[in-house]
Coordinates of C-alpha atoms in Angstrom, one line a residue:
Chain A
X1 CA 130.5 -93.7 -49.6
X2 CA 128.6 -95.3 -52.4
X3 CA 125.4 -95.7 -50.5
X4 CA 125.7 -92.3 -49.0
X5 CA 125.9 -91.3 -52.3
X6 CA 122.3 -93.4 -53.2
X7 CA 120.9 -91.9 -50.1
X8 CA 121.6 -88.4 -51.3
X9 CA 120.2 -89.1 -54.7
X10 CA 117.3 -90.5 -53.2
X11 CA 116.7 -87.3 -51.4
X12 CA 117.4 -85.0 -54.2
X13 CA 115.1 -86.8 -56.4
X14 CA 112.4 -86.1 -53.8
X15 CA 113.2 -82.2 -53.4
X16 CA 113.5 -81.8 -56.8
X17 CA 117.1 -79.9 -56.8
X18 CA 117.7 -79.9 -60.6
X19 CA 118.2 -76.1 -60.5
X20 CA 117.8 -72.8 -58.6
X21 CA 114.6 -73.2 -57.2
X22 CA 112.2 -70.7 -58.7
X23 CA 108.9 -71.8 -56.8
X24 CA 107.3 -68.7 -55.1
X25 CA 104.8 -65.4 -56.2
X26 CA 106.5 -62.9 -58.2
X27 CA 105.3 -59.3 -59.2
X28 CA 105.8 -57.2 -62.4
X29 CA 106.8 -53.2 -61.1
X30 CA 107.0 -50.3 -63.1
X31 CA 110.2 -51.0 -64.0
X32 CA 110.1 -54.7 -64.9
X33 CA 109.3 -54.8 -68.9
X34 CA 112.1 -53.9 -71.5
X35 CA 110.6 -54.7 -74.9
X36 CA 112.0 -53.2 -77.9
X37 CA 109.9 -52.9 -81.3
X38 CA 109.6 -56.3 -83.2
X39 CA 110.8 -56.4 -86.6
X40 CA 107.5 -57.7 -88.3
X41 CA 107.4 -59.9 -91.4
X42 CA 106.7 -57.7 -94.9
X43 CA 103.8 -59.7 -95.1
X44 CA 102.2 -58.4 -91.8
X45 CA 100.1 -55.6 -93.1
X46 CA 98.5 -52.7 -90.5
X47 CA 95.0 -54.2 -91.2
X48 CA 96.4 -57.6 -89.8
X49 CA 97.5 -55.9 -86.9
X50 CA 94.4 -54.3 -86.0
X51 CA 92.2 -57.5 -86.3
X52 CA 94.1 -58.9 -83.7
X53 CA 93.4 -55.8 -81.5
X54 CA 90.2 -56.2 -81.8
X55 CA 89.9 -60.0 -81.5
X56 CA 91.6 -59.3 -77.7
X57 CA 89.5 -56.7 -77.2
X58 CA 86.7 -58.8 -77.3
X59 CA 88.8 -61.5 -75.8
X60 CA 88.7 -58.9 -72.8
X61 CA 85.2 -57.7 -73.1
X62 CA 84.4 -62.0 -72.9
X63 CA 86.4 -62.8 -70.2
X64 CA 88.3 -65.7 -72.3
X65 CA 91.3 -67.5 -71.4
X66 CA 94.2 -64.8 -71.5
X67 CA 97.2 -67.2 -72.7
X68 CA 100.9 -66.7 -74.0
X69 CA 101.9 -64.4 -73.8
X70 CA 99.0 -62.2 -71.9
X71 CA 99.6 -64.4 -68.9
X72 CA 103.2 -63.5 -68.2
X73 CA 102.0 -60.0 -67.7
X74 CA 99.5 -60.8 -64.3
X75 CA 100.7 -59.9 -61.1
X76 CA 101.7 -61.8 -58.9
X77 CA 102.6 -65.4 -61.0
X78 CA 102.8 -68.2 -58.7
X79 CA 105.4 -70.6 -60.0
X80 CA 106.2 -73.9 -58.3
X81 CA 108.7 -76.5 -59.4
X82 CA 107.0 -80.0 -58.9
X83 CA 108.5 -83.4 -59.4
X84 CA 107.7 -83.7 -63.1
X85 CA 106.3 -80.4 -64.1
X86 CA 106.7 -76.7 -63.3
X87 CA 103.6 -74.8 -63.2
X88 CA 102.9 -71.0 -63.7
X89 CA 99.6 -70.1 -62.2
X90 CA 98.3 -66.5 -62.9
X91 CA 95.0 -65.2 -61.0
X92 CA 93.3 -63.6 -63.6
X93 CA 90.8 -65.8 -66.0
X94 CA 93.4 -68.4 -67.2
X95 CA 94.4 -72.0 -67.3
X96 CA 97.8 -72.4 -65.6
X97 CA 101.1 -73.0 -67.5
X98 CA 101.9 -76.4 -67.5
X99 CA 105.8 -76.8 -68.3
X100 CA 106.9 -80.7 -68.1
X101 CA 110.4 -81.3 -66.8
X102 CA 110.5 -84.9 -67.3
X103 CA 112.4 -85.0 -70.5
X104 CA 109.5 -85.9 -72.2
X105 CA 109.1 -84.1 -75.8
X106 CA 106.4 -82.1 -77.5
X107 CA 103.1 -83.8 -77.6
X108 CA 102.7 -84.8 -81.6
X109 CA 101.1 -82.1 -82.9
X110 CA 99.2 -84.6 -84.9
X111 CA 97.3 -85.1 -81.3
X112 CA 98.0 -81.9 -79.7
X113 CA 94.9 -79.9 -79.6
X114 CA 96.5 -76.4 -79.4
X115 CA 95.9 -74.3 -76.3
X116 CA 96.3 -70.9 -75.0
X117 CA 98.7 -71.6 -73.2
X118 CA 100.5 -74.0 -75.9
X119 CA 102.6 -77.5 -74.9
X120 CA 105.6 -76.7 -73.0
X121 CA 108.8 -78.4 -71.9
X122 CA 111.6 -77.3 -70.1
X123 CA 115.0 -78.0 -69.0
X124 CA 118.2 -76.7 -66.9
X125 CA 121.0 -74.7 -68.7
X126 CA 123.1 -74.5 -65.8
X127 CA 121.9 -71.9 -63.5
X128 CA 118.7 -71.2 -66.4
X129 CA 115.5 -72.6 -67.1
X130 CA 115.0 -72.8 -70.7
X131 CA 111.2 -73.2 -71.4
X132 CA 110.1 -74.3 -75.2
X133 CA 106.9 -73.9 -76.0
X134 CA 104.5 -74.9 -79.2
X135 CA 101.1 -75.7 -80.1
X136 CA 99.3 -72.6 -79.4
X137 CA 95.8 -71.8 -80.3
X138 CA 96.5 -69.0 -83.0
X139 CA 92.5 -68.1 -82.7
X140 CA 92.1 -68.2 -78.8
X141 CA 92.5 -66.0 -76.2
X142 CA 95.0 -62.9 -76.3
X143 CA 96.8 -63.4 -79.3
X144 CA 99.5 -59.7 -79.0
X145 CA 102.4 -59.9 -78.3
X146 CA 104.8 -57.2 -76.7
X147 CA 106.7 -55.0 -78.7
X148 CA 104.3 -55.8 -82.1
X149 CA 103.3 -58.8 -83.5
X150 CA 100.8 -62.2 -82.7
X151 CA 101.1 -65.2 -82.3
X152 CA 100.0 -67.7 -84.6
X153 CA 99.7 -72.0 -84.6
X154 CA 103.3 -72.0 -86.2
X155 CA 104.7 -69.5 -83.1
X156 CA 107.6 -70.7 -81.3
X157 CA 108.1 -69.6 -78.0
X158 CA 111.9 -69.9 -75.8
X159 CA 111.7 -68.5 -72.5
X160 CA 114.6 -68.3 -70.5
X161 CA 114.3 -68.0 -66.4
X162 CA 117.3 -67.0 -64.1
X163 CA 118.1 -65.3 -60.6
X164 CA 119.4 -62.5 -60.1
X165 CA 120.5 -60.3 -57.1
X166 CA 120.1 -63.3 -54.6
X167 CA 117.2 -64.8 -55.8
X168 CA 115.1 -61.6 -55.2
X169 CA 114.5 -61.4 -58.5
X170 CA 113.6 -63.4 -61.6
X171 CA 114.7 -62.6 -65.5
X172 CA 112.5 -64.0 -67.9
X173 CA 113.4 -63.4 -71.6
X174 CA 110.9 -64.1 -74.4
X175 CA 112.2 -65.2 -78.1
X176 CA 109.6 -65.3 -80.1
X177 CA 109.6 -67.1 -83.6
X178 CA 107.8 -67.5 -86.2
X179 CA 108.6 -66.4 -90.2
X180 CA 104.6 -65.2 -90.8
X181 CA 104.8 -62.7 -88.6
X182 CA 108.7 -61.7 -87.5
X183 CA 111.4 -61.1 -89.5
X184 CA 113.8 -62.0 -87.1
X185 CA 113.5 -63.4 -83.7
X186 CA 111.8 -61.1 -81.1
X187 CA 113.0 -61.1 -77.8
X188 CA 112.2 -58.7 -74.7
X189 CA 112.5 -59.3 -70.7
X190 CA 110.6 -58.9 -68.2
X191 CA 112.2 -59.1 -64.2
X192 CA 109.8 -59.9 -62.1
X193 CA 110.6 -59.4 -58.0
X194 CA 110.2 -61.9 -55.6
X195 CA 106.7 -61.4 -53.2
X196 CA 106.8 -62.1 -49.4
X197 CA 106.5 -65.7 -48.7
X198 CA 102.8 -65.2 -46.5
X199 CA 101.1 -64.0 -50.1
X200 CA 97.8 -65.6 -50.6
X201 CA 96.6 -66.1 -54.7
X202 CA 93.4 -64.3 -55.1
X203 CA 91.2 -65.4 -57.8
X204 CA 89.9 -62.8 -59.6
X205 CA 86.7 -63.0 -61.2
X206 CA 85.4 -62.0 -64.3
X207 CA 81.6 -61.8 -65.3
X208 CA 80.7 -61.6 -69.0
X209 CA 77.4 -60.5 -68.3
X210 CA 78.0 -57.6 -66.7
X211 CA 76.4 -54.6 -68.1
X212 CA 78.3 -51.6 -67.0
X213 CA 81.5 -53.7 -67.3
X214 CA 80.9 -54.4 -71.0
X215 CA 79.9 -50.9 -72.0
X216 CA 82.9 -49.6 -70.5
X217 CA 84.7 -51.8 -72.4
X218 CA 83.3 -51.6 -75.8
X219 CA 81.6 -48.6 -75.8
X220 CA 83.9 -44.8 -77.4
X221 CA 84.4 -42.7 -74.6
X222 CA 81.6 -39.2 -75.1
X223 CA 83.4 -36.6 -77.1
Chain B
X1 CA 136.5 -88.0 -37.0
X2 CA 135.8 -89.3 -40.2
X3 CA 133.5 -91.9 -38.7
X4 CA 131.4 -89.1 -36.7
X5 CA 131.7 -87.0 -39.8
X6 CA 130.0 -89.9 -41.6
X7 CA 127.3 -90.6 -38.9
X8 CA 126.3 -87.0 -38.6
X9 CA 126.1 -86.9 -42.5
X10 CA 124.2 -90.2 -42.2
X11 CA 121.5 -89.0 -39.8
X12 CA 120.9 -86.0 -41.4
X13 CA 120.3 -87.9 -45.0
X14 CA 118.4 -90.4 -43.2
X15 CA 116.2 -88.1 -41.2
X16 CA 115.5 -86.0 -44.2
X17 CA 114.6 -89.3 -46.4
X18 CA 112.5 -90.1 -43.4
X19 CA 110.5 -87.1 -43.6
X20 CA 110.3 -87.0 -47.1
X21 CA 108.9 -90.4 -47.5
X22 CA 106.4 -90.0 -44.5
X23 CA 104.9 -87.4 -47.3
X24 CA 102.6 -89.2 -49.9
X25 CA 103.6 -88.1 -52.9
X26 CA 99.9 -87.3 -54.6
X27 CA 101.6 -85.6 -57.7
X28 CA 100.2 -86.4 -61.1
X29 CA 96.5 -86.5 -63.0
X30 CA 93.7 -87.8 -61.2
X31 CA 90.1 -88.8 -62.8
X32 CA 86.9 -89.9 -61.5
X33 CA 86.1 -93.0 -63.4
X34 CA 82.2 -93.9 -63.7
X35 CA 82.4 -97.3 -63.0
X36 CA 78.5 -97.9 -62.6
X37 CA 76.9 -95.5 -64.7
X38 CA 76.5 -94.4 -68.4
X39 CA 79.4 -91.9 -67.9
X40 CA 77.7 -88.8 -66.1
X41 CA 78.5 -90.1 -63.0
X42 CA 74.6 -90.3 -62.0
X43 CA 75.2 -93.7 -60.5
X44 CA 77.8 -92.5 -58.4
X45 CA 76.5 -89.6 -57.2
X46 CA 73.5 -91.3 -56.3
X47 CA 74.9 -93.0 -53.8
X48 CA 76.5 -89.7 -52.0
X49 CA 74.1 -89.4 -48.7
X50 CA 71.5 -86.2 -49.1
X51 CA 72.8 -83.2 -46.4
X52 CA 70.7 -82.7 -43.6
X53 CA 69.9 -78.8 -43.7
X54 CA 68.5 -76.4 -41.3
X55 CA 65.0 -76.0 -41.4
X56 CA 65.4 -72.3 -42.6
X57 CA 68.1 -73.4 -45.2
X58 CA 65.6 -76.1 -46.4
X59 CA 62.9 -73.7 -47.1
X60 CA 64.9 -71.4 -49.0
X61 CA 65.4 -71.7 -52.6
X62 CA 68.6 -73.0 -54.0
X63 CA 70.2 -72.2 -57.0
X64 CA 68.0 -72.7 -60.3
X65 CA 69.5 -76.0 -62.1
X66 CA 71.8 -74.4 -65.2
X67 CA 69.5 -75.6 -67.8
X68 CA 66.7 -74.4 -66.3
X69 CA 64.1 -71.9 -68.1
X70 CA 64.3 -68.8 -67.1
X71 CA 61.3 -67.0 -64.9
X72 CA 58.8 -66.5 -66.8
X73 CA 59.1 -68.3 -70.4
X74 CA 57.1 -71.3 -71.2
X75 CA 58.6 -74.7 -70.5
X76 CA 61.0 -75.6 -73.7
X77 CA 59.7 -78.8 -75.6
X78 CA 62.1 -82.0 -75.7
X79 CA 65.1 -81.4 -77.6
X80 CA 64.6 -78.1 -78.2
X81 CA 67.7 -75.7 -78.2
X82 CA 67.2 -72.7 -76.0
X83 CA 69.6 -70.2 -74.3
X84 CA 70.0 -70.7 -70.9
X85 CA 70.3 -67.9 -67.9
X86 CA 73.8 -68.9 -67.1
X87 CA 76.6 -68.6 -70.3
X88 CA 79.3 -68.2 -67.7
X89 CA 82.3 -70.2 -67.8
X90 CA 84.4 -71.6 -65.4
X91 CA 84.0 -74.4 -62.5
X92 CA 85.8 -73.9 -59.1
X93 CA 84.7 -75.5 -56.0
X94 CA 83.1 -78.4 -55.6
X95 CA 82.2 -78.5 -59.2
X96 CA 86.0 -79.2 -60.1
X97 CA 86.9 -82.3 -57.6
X98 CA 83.8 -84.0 -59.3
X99 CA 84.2 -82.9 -63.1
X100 CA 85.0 -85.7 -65.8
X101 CA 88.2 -83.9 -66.3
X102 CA 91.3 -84.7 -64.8
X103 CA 92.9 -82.7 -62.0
X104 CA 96.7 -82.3 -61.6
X105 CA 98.5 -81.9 -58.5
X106 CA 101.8 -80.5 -58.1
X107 CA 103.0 -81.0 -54.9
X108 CA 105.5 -78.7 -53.4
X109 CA 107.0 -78.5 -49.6
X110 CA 105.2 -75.0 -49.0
X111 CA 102.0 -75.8 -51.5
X112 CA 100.5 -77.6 -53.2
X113 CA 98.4 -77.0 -56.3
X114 CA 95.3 -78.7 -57.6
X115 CA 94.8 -77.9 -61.3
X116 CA 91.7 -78.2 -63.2
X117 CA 91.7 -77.9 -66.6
X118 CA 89.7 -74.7 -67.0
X119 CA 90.8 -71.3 -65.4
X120 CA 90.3 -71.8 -61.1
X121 CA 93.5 -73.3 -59.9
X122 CA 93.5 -74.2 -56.1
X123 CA 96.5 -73.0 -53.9
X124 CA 96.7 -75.1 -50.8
X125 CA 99.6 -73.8 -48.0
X126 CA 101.5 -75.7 -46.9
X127 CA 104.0 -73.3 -44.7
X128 CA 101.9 -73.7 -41.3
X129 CA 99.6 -70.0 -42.2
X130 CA 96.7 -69.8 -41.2
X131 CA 93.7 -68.1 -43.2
X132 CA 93.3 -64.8 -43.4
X133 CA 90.4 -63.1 -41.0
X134 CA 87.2 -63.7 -43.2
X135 CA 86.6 -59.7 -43.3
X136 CA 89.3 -59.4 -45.1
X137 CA 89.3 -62.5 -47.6
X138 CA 87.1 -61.6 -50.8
X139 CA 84.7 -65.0 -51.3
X140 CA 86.2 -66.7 -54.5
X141 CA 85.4 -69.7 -56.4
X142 CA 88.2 -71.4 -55.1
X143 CA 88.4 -69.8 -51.6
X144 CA 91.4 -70.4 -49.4
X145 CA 93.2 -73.5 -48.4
X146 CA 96.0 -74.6 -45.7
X147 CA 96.8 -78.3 -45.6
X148 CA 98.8 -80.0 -43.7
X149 CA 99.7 -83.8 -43.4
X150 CA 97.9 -86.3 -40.5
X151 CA 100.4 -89.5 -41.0
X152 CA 99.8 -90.6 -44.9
X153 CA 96.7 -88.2 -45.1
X154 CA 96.8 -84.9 -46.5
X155 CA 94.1 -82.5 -44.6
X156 CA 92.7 -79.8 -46.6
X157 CA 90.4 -77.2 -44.5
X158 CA 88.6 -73.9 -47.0
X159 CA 87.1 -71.1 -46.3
X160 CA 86.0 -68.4 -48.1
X161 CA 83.7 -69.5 -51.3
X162 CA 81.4 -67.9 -52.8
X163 CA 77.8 -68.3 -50.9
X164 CA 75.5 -71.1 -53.2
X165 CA 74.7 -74.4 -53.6
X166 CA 75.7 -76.8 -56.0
X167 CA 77.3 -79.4 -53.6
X168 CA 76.9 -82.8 -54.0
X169 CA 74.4 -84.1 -52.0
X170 CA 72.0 -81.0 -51.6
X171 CA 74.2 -78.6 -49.7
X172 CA 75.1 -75.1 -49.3
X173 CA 77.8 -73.1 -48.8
X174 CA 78.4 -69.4 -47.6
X175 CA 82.0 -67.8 -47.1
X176 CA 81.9 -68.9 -43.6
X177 CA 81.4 -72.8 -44.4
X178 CA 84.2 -75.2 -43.6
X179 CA 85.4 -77.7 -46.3
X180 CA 87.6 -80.3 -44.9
X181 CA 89.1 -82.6 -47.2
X182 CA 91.4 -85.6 -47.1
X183 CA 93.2 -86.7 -49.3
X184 CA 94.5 -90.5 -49.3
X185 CA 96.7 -92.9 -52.0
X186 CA 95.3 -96.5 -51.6
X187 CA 95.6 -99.2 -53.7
X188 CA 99.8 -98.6 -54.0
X189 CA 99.0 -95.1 -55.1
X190 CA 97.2 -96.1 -58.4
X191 CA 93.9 -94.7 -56.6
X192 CA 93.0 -91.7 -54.4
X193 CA 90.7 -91.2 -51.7
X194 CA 89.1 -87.8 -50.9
X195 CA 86.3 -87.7 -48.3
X196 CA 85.0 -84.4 -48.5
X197 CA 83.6 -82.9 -45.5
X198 CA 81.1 -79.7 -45.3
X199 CA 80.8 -77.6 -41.8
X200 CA 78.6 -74.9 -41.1
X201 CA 76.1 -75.0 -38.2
X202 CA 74.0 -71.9 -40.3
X203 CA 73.6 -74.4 -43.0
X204 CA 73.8 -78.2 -41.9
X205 CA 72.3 -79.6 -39.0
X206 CA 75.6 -82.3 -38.9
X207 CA 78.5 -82.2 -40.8
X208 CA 78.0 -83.6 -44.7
X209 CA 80.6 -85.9 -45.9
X210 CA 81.0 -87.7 -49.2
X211 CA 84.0 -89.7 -50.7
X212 CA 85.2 -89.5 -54.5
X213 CA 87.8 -92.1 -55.6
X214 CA 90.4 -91.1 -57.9
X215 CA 91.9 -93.0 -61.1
X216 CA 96.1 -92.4 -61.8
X217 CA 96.7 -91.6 -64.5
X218 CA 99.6 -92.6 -66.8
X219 CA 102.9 -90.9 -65.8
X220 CA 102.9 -89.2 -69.5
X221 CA 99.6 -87.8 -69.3
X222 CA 99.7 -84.0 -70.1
X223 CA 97.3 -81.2 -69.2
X224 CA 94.1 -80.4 -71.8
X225 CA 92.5 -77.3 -71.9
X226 CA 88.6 -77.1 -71.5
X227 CA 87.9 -73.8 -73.7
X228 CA 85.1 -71.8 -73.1
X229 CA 83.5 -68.7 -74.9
X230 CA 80.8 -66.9 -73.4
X231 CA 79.9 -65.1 -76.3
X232 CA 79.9 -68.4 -78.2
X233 CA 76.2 -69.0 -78.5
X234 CA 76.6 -72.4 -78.4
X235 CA 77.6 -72.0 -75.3
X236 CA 74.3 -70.8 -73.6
X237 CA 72.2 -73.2 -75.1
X238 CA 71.6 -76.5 -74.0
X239 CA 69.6 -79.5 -75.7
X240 CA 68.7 -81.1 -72.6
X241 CA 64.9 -81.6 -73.0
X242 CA 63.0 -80.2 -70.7
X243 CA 61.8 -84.2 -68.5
X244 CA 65.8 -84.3 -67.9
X245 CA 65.6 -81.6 -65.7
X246 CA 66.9 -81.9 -62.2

């Protein structure tokens, strides 16, 4: 019994069975977000809000990296569970999501040089993924977040992944944190559904340069 | 009964340790190493065999080097900051597989990913599909990958890139052009093989094939980002003086 007991270890450590398995591509529908209105910080004034608008506008108009949490809103995410790292892979302009299941830490932030897409770790809380995630670039990329607010370098980000309805669907509820710009913890969800298995990633493109593209985008509509 | 119970259990643990450990396990960071050059791989790449084009591909122009002047403006003197024609930022294929920057591979049962670390991740099926009919694939910087595994090699075949050059070597490539790769661990998995293999009887008058190797990298590595900002200026102009150019 013992070394069927090694042999099955063995064999789990290769499929990686540490939890439900949440590799596939899942899509955002009309009914997916539920994101109430953040309670902001006093200290988050109207003019700070609409910076940050316009920083992602331009982050649009520039075809930057999109980052946390921008990302989590493409359709379809492709998210595979690897050996040592899940990965969350969007097709618009971004790097993927890189969340390290190893039980490795944080990267010192001493080191770190903060991302878009910030340092993440995750683990299994019984039949939930809990994702924790730090060291995003305050200054990079889209920098909203849904239901009011940004993000900044002291954000903290807990995500929290888990079936439902047969694994047809995925929950994924975002706690923000951070005391410069909430004050309380701002969490929404968004339930993604599962996509047939044959879906193929497409890559979309994005060209800075592209006239008609940027004056659509920056330009006031005619009155 | 309890000894066949135990056999069948047996075989099926066996057979499925079996087939899992007939699969590589390529999972990690990977980097080219320059191990006879300055760093810019030139001494490497130097060494990759030029591809043998057809005669009507020869003639025609290939992509303008991305530090070259634009048409029309007067050669830049050495050293001399200028804004190049190109700002846009991004790599895909084949720039990625030979960037300084490690790649990650996450290896699943049904794909397997090959991350770089700018936007341009590369899907690779594993589930058996087969690529979709070219009229209906939009050309991509990535295009579209199946693999599957021959013994301890995994075989990559794409389709569907964008049509230009920039291939190691001289070549070409149009939506329609064939990239096999395979991937293979030697040295106990601390180094990986990938022979890279460009088909396309519009474009090359034999196949062209190359071979990178591959560095592992420690098992605590983590992923860097590569930013880019097209409407940084800095990032369309180049210092490279004008005798450097390709």
């Amino acid at each position: 019994m013992k070394l069927l007991a090694i042999l099955f270890g063995a064999l789990l450590a290769q499929t990686n069975t540490s939890g439900p398995d949440l590799s596939g591509f899942w899509e955002l529908r009309f009914d997916s977000k539920n994101i109430p209105q953040a309670s902001l910080a006093p200290k988050v004034t109207p003019k700070d809000i609409e910076a940050h608008r316009e920083k992602d506008r331009m982050a649009i108009r520039w075809c930057n990296f999109l980052g946390v949490p921008r990302v989590m809103e493409e359709s379809p995410l492709d998210i595979r569970q690897g050996r040592i790292e899940t990965v969350i892979v969007a097709q618009a302009v971004s790097t993927a999501r890189h969340i390290y299941t190893d039980g490795r830490g944080h990267v010192n932030p001493d080191i770190f040089d903060p991302t878009t897409n910030g340092n993440s770790i995750g683990r299994w809380e019984g039949d939930t993924f809990v994702v924790d995630t730090i060291g995003i670039a305050p200054d990079r990329g889209i920098t909203s977040i849904p239901g009011g607010g940004y993000r900044t370098g002291d954000s903290h980000l807990t995500e929290r992944y888990r079936l439902l309805n047969s694994g047809k669907q995925l929950s994924v509820t975002f706690t923000w944190e951070d005391p410069n710009v909430f004050a309380k913890p701002h969490t929404y969800e968004f339930r993604y559904y599962r996509a047939p298995k044959d879906t193929n990633a497409r890559n979309w493109s994005c060209d800075p340069f592209d006239e008609s593209r940027a004056k659509f985008l920056t330009e006031s509509p005619a009155k | 009964m309890r000894r066949a119970t135990l056999a069948i259990v047996a075989f099926i643990v066996s057979s499925g340790l079996a087939c899992a450990q007939s699969r590589p396990d390529l999972t990690g960071f990977w980097e080219r190493r320059d191990v006879s050059g300055s760093g810019s791989f030139g001494g490497i790449d130097a060494r990759i065999p030029k591809a043998v084009l057809v005669p009507a591909v020869q003639a025609a122009p290939a992509e303008p080097p991305p530090n070259a002047a634009p048409a029309g403006e007067a050669p830049h003197k050495a050293g001399e900051p200028y804004v190049v024609t190109t700002g846009r930022c991004g790599g895909g294929m084949p720039f990625m597989m030979g960037h300084s920057a490690a790649i990650d591979i996450v290896q699943t049962t049904e794909e397997i990913l090959i991350i770089p670390e700018m936007p341009g991740t590369r899907h690779v099926y594993m589930d058996g599909r087969s690529h979709p009919p070219l009229n209906a694939l939009e050309p991509s910087n990535v295009g579209h990958s199946t693999g599957r595994w021959e013994g301890d090699t995994l075989v990559v075949d794409t389709v569907g890139l964008v049509a230009g050059a920039g291939i190691p070597g001289g070549g070409r490539r149009s939506p329609e052009t064939h990239l096999i790769e395979r991937f293979r661990l030697v040295d106990g998995g601390k180094r990986m093989s990938v022979t890279f293999t460009w088909q396309d009887p519009k474009i090359y008058v034999k196949p062209h094939t190359y071979e990178y190797i591959y560095y592992k990298d420690p098992a605590d590595t983590y992923a860097l980002e590569e930013w880019c900002d097209s409407s940084d200026p800095l990032q369309r102009q180049s210092i490279v003086p004008p005798e450097q150019r390709r």
